[in-house]
XYZ file of C-alpha atoms in Angstrom:
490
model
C -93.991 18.931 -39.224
C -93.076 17.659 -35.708
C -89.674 15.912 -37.149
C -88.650 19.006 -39.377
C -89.526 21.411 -35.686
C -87.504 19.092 -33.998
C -84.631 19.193 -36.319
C -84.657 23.142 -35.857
C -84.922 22.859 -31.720
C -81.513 21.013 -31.990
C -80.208 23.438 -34.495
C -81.321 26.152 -32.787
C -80.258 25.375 -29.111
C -76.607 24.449 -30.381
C -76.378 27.486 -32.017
C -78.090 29.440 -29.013
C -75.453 27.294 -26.358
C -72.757 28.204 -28.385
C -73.348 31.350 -30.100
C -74.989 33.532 -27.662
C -72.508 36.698 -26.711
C -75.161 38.817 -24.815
C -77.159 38.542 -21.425
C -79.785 36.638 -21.242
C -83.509 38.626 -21.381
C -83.872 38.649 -18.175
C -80.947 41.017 -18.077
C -82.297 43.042 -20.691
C -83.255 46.314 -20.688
C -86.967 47.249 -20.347
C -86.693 50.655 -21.828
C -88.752 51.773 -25.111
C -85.380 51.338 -26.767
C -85.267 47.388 -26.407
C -87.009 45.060 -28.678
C -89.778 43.297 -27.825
C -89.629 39.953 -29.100
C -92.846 37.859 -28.052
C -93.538 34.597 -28.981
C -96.568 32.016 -28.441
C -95.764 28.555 -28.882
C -97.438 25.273 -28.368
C -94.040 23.037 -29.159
C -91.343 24.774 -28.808
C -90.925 25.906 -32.321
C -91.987 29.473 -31.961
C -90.256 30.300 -28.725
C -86.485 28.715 -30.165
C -87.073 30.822 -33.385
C -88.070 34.324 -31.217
C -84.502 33.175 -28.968
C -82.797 32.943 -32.574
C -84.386 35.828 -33.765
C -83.220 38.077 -30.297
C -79.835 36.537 -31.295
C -79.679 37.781 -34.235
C -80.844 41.596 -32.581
C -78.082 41.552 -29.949
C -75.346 40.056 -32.254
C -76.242 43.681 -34.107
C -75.834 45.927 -31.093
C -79.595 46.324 -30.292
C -81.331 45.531 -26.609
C -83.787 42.671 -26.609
C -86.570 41.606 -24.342
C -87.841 38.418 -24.910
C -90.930 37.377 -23.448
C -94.218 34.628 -23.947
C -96.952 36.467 -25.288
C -98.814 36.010 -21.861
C -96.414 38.021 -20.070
C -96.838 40.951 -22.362
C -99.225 43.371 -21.081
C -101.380 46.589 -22.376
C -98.377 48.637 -20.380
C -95.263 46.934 -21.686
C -96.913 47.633 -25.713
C -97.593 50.854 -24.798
C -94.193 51.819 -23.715
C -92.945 49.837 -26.731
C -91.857 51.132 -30.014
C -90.498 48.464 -32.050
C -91.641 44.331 -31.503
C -91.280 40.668 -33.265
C -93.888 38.432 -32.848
C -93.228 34.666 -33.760
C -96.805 32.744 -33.641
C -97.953 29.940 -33.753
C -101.554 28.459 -34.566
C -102.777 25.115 -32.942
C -105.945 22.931 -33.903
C -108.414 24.316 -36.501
C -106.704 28.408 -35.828
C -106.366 28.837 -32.458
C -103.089 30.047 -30.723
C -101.353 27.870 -28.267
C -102.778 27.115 -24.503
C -100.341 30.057 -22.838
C -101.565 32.472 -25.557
C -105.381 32.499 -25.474
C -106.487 35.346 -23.184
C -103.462 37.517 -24.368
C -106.607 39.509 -26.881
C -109.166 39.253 -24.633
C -107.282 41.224 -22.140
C -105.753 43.792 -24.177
C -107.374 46.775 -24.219
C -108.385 48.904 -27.321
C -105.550 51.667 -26.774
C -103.379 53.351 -29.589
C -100.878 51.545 -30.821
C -99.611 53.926 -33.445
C -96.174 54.309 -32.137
C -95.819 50.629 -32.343
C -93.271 49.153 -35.085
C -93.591 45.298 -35.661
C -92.796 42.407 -37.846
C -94.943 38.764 -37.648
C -93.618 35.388 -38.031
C -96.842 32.922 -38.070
C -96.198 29.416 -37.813
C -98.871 26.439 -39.807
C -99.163 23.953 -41.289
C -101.350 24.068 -44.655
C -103.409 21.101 -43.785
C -105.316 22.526 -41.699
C -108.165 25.510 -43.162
C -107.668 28.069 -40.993
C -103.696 28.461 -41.966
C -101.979 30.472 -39.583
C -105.016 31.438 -38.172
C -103.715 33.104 -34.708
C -100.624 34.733 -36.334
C -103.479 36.256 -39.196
C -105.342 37.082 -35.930
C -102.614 39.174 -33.881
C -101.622 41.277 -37.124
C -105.149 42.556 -37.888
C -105.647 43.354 -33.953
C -102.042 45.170 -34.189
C -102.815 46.903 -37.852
C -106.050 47.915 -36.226
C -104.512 49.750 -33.373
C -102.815 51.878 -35.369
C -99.272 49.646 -35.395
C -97.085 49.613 -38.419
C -95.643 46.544 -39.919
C -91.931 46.933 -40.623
C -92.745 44.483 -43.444
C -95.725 41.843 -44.418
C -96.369 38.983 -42.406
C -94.070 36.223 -43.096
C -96.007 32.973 -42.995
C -94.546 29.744 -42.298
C -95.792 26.344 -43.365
C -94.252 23.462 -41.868
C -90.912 24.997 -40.697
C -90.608 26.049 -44.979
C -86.950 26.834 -44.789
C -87.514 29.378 -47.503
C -90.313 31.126 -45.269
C -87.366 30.836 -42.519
C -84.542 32.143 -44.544
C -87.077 35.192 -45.578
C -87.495 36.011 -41.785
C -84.085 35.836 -41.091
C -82.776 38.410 -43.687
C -85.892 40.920 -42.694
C -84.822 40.554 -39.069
C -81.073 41.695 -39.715
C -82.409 44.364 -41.998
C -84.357 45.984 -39.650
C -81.460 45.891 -37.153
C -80.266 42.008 -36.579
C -76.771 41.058 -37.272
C -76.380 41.577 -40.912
C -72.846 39.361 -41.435
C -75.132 35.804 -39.799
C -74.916 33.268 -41.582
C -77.825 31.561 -43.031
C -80.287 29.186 -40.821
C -80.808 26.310 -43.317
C -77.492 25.369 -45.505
C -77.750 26.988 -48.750
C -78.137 25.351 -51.273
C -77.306 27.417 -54.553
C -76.754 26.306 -58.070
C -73.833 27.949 -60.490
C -75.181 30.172 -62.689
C -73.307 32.689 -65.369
C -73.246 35.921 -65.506
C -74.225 36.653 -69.139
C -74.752 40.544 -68.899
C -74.920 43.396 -66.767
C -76.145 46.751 -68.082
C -76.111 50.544 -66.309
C -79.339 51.990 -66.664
C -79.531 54.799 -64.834
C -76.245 57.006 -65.635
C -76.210 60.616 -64.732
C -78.613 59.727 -61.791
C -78.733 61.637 -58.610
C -79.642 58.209 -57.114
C -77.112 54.902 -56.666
C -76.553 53.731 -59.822
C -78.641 50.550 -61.164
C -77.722 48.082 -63.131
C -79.581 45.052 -65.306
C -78.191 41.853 -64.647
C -78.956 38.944 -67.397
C -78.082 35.533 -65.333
C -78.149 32.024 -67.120
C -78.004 28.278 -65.805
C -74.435 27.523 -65.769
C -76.019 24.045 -67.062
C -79.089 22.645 -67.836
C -82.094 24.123 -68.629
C -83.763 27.791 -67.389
C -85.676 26.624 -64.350
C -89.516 27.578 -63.391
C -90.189 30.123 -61.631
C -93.576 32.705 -61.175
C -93.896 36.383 -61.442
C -92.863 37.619 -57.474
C -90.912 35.230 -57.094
C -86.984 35.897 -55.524
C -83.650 35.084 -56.387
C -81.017 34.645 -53.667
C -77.961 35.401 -53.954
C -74.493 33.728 -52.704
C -72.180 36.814 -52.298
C -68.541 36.825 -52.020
C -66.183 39.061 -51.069
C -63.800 40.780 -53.724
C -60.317 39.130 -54.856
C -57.949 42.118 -53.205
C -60.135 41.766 -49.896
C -59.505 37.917 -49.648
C -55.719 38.715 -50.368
C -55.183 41.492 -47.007
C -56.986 38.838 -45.401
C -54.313 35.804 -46.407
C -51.480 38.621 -45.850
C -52.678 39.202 -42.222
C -53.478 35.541 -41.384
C -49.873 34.436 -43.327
C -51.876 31.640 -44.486
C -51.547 30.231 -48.302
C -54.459 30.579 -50.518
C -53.844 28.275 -52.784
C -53.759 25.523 -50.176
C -56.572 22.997 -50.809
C -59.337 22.378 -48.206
C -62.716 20.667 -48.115
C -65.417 22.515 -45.986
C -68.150 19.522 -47.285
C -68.192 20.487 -50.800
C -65.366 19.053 -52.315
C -61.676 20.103 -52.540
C -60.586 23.853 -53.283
C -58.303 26.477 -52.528
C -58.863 28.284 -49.754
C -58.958 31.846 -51.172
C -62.152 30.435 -53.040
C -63.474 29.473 -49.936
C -62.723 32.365 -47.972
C -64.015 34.670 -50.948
C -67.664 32.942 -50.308
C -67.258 33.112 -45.949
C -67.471 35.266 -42.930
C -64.163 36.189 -42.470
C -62.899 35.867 -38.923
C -60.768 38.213 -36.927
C -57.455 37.353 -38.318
C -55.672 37.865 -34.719
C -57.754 35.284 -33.904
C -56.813 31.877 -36.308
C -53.439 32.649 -36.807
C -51.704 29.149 -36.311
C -54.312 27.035 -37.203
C -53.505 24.981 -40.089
C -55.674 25.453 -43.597
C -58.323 22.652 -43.051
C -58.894 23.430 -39.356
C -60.039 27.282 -40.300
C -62.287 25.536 -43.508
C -64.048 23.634 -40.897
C -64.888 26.737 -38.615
C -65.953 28.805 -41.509
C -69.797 30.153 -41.863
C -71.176 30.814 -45.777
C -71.551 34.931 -46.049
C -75.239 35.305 -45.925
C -77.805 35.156 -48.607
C -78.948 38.938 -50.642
C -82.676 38.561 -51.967
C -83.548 40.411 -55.155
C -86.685 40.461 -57.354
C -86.855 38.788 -60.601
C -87.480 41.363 -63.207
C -88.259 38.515 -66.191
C -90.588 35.277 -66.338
C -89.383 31.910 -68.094
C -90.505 32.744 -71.599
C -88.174 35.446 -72.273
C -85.191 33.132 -71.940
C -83.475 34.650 -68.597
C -83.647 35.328 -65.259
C -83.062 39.327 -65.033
C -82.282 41.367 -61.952
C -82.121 44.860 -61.185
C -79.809 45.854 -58.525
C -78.996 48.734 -56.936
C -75.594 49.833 -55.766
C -75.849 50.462 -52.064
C -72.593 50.960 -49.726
C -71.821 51.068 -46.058
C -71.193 53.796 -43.979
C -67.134 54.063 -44.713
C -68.418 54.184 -48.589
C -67.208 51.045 -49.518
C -70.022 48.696 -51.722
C -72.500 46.702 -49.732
C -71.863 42.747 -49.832
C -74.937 41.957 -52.541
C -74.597 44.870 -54.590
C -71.043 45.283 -54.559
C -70.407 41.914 -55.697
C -72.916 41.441 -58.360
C -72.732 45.081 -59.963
C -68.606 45.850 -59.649
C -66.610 41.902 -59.013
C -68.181 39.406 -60.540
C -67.253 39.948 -63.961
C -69.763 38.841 -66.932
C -69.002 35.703 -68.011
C -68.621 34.593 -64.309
C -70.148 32.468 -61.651
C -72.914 33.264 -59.474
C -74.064 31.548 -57.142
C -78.141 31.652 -56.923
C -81.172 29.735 -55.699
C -84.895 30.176 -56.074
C -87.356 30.749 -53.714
C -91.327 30.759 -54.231
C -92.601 33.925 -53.050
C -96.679 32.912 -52.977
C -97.542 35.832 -51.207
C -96.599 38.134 -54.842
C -97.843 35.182 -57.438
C -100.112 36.823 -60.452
C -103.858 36.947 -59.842
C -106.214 35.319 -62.424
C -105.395 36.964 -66.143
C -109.305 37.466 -66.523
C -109.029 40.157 -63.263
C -107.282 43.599 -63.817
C -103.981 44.320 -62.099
C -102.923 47.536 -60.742
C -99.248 47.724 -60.200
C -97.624 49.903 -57.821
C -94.136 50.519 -57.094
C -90.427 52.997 -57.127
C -87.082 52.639 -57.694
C -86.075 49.001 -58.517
C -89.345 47.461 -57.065
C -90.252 48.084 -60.700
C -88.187 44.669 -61.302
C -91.173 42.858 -59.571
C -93.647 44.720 -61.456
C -92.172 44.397 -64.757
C -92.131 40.390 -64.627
C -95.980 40.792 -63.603
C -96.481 42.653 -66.843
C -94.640 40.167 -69.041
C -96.767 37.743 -67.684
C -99.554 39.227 -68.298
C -99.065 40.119 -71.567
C -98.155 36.054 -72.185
C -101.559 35.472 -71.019
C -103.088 37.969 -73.523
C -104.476 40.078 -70.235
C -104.708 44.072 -71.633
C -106.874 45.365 -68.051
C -103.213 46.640 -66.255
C -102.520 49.612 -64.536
C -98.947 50.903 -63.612
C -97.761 53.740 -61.312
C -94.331 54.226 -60.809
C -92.274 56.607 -59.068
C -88.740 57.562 -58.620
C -86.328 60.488 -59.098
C -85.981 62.248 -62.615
C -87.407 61.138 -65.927
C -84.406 61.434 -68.177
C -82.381 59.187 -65.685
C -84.379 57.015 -63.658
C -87.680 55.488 -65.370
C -86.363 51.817 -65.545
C -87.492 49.668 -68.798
C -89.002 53.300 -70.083
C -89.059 52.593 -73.923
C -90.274 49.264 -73.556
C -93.162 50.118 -70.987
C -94.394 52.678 -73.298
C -94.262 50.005 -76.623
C -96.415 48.141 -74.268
C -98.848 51.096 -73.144
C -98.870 51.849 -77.363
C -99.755 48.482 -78.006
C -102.186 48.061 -75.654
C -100.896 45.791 -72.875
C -101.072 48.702 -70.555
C -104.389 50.165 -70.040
C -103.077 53.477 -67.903
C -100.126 54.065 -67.375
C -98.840 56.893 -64.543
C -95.285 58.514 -63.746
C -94.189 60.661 -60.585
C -91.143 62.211 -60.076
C -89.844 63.299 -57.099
C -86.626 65.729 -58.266
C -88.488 67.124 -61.332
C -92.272 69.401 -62.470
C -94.882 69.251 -59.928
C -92.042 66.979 -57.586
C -94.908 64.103 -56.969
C -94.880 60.588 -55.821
C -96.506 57.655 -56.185
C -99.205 58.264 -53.606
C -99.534 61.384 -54.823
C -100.675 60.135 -58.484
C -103.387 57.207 -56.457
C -105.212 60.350 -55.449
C -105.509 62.008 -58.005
C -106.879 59.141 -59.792
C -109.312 58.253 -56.885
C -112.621 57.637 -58.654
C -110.621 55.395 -61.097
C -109.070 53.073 -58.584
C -112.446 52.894 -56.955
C -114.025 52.053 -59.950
C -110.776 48.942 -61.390
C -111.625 47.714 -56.959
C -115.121 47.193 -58.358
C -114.427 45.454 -61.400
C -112.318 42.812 -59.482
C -108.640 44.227 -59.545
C -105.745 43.175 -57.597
C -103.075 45.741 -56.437
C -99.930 44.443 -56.230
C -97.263 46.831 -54.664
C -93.245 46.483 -54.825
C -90.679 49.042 -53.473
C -89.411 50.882 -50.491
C -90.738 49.665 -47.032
C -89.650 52.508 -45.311
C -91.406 55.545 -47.226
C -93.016 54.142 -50.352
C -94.964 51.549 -49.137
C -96.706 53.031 -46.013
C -97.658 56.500 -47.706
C -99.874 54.326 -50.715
C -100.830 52.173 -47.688
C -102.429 55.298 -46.058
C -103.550 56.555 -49.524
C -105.639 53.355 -50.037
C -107.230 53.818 -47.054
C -108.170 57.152 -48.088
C -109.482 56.475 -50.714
C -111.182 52.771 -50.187
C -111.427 53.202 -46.781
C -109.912 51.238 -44.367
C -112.263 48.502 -43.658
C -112.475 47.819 -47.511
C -108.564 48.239 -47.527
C -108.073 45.766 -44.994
C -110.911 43.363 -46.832
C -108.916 43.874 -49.745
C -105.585 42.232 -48.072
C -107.691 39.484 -46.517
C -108.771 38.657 -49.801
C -105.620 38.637 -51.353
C -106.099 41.593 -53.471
C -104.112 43.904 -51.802
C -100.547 42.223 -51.610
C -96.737 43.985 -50.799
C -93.171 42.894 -51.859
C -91.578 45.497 -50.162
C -88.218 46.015 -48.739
């Protein structure tokens, strides 16, 4: 681990020497607006990825405090409202030397208008993995703070773990154009279909993508586990660019990859202020180029079925033109073309044991996650499965409908239950767990996992404070200790 830290110190304090735009925290504002971004480290690591996390924040508009966690106190949380914490564990789950009293002095006040996010740092070969970072989150969940999303949890610097950090931090407010941490690393795959499901909707539209290897074999790959996605920017964007810059496109430049034109590099980049590289020759502007950052989607399929399917939903920016991911996979890349994708293990979403039931949770296109659950499921010959979806109307919006309910008349789904939020009794998700109370209670004491995939924002927290309800929250919170109660929510 200590070379692989290392190697991100240097990355980080080049980019942090030459990147940084804003005042240092110092400077920063101290108002309930900022963000908090605390950090306990024992080498370094922790405290350069909080700086390149705050980075990220000010590079999207938003003030940023940065601080070690010993110099946050009970009245700095309190007057708080949104926080990153990057921590790390030392020894057999302890935090590092600066960072040890930080609980015991804390007192036990509300923290319920506290929004945060947790990066914990390990290293697997040690038992108690992330041990401190596990630590802090159940004394913030306890107090009544609300996780922006689930703990990301790093072992040994995992770039993947990193790059998953990174795109939750510019969601949630970071600078959404940064490129990635790590160099990506994508493969060429084909676009082999893409489908409309949902026409008629009062939502964005959706689509189903169908995505082959471009060569080779379909890869591996488990049920929660993510695709990401190498956007690019459409054809008549690239060309106002070139017609702004005067530059040719068809001039051929190598940015470490091989020879190309530049409008094919350009279509795959950040693309600079054009006042700003005017005059510099077609190589020079290659080698000052950053790749246009990764777009993480679900997998929808498993191996067996032959393809790796996606379901994506159209999303756009404020002037109403299409959002980077969506825009390109759903309206520009045409079927038949190139995408570029890689893997990445999501661990934290991998299947429970097929001899355990499964109760699957979920709305809108988080049914992509769940679907590839069920397919594995039914591989494994596993009948003991539970759905409950939600989303808008039933005519228009039930994803994968006639195929679910093949599977619910064949038996593969045990229960299976639908809320609708535009349509009859107007119900959600949440809504439908209550209800069925006594039954959830009863598939928790048989052994079931629930496994929930969907909207962060209002989904997510309103089953969170239905399980509670209903479980209570002690046997809630056991639940996600154990592993039975896991999120893939964004």
């Amino acid at each position: 681990m200590v070379a692989i830290a290392a190697a991100w110190l240097l990355a980080t304090a080049l980019c942090l020497r030459n990147g940084r735009s804003a005042a240092p925290a110092s400077a920063a504002s101290t108002g309930g607006d900022a963000v908090l971004v605390a950090w306990a480290s024992q080498t370094g690591f922790a405290s350069a990825l909080a700086e390149r996390s705050a980075a990220m924040l000010r590079a999207g508009g938003r003030e940023v405090v940065v601080l070690p966690l010993d110099q946050v106190d009970a009245t700095r949380l309190a007057a708080t409202r949104r926080a990153l914490f990057v921590a790390s564990t030392t020894g057999e789950g302890d935090p590092p030397d600066h960072a040890l009293g930080f609980l015991r002095r804390m007192d036990d006040r509300d923290l319920a208008h506290l929004e945060y996010a947790l990066l914990a740092l390990g290293d697997r070969n040690y038992a108690a993995f992330c041990g401190f970072g596990r630590q802090l989150d159940a004394w913030l969940r306890d107090r009544g703070a609300r996780p922006l999303f689930d703990r990301v949890e790093v072992d040994n610097a995992d770039e993947a773990a990193l790059r998953r950090w990174q795109y939750e931090v510019a969601r949630i407010g970071g600078d959404a154009a940064a490129a990635d941490w790590s160099a990506p690393a994508y493969h060429p795959w084909r676009l082999a279909a893409r489908q409309l499901l949902n026409p008629g909707s009062q939502g964005g539209p959706v689509h189903a993508l169908s995505l082959q290897p471009a060569s080779g074999a379909l890869p591996a790959w488990q049920p929660g586990d993510i695709a990401e996605i190498g956007p690019g920017h459409p054809p008549q964007q690239v060309a106002a660019w070139l017609a702004a810059t005067g530059l040719d496109g068809t001039a051929q430049v190598d940015a470490g990859d091989g020879p190309q034109p530049l409008a094919g590099l350009l279509a795959r980049s950040v693309l600079p202020d054009p006042d700003g590289v005017r005059g510099l020759a077609p190589q020079a502007l290659a080698a000052r180029l950053q790749r246009l950052p990764h777009r993480e989607y679900s997998i929808a399929s498993i191996p067996a079925e032959g393809r790796l399917q996606l379901l994506v939903r159209e999303m756009y920016r404020q002037d109403g033109t299409p959002g980077l991911g969506s825009g390109w996979l759903c309206r520009h890349v045409p079927v038949g073309g190139t995408v570029d994708l890689r893997l990445r293990s999501n661990p934290g979403f991998h299947p429970p044991a097929a001899d355990r039931p499964l109760v699957l949770v979920g709305n809108g296109t988080g049914i992509a996650g769940l679907r590839a659950h069920l397919a594995a499921r039914i591989a494994a010959g596993a009948r003991r499965n539970w759905l409950l979806f939600g989303e808008r109307n039933a005519a228009c919006d039930l994803f994968f409908g006639d195929e679910l309910r093949r599977w619910q008349e064949a038996g593969w789904l045990e229960r299976m239950d639908l809320a609708f939020s535009r349509e009859g009794d107007r119900a959600y998700v949440q809504d439908r767990l209550r209800a069925a109370a006594a039954e959830l209670a009863a598939w928790v004491d048989a052994g079931a996992t629930i496994l929930v995939c969907g909207s962060a924002g209002t989904m997510a927290p309103a089953v969170d404070t239905a399980l509670a309800t209903i479980l209570g929250a002690e046997r809630r919170d056991a639940l996600r200790e154990q592993g039975r109660y896991r999120r893939d929510v964004y």
